[in-house]
XYZ file of C-alpha atoms in Angstrom:
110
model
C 0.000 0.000 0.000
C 2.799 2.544 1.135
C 4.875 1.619 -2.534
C 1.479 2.718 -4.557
C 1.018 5.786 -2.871
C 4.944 6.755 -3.239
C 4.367 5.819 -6.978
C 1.250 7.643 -7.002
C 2.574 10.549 -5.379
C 5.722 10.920 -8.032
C 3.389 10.596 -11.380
C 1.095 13.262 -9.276
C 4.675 15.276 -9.268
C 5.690 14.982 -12.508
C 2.156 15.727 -13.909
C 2.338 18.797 -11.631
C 5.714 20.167 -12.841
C 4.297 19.623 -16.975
C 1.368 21.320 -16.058
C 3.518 24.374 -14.449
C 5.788 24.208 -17.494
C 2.872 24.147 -19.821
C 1.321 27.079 -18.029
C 3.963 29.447 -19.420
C 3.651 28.469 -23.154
C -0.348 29.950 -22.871
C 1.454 33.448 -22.147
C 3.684 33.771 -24.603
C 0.911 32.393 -27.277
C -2.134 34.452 -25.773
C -1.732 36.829 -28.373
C -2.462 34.484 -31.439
C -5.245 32.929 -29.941
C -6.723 35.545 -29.434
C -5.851 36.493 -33.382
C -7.490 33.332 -34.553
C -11.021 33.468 -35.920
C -13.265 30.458 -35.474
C -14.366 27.878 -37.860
C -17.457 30.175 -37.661
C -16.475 33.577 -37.751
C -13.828 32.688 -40.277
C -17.385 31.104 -42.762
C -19.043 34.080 -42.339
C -15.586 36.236 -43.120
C -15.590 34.012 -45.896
C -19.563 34.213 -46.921
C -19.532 38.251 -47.203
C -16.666 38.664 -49.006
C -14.228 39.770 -46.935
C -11.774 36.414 -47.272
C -10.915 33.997 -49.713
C -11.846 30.750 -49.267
C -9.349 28.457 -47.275
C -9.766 26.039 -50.188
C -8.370 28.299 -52.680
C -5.548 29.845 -50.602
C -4.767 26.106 -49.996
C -4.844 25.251 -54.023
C -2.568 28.234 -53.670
C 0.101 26.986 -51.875
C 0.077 23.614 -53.315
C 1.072 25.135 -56.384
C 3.737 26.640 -54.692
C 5.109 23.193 -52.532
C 3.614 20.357 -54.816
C 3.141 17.059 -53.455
C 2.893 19.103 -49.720
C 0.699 17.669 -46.927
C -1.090 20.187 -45.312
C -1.477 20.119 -41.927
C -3.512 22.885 -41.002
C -5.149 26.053 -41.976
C -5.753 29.111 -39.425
C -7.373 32.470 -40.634
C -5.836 35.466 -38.055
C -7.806 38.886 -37.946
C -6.469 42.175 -38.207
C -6.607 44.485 -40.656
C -4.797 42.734 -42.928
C -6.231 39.315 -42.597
C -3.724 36.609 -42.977
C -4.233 32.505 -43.453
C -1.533 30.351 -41.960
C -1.606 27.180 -43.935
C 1.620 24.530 -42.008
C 2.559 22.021 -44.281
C 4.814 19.290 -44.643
C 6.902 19.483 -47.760
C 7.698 15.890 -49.942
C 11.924 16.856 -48.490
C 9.970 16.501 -45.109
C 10.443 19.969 -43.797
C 7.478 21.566 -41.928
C 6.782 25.367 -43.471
C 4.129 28.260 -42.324
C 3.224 29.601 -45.140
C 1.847 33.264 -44.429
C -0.963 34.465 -46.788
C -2.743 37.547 -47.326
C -6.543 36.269 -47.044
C -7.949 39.394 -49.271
C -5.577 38.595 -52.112
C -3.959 35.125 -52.216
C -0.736 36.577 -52.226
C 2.157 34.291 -50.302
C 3.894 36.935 -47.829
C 6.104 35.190 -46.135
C 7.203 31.437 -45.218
C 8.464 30.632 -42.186
């Protein structure tokens, strides 16, 4: 009984110190949650105009990386909105690709 509670006690310890570790990340990324629109918001940016559709600015950058996985697509607001698309390139590298969500245009890769 006194060995499970010992073991108990150090996975309670360890999950402790993640979750403390963990707790700083948030901070430094409160920002560009804050930034991201919703599946939601980011439709109805998308219904009146005001964005391209993530399909297309995807098409886009698959033109740019063929045979690229993408892994995810995030619209930020602002007043320049911007899509995010990450992908994984065939070499195996993993790229943001930064694009303007009014034009299509690729601003940066990171």
């Amino acid at each position: 009984m006194n060995r499970r509670h010992v073991i108990t006690a150090g996975i309670a310890a360890a999950l402790l110190a993640l979750a403390g570790e963990s707790a700083l990340v948030p901070a430094a990324n409160a920002q560009s949650l804050q930034d991201r629109l919703s599946s939601g918001q980011a439709r109805d940016a998308r219904d009146s105009g005001d964005v391209l559709p993530a399909l297309r600015v995807i098409s886009i950058v698959r033109s740019r990386y063929p045979g690229a996985e993408v892994l995810d697509a995030e619209l930020m607001r602002g007043a320049s909105p911007q899509y995010i698309i990450k992908i994984l390139t065939r070499e195996g590298r993993r790229i943001d690709v930064v694009v303007d969500a009014r034009t299509g245009r690729i601003l940066q890769e990171r």
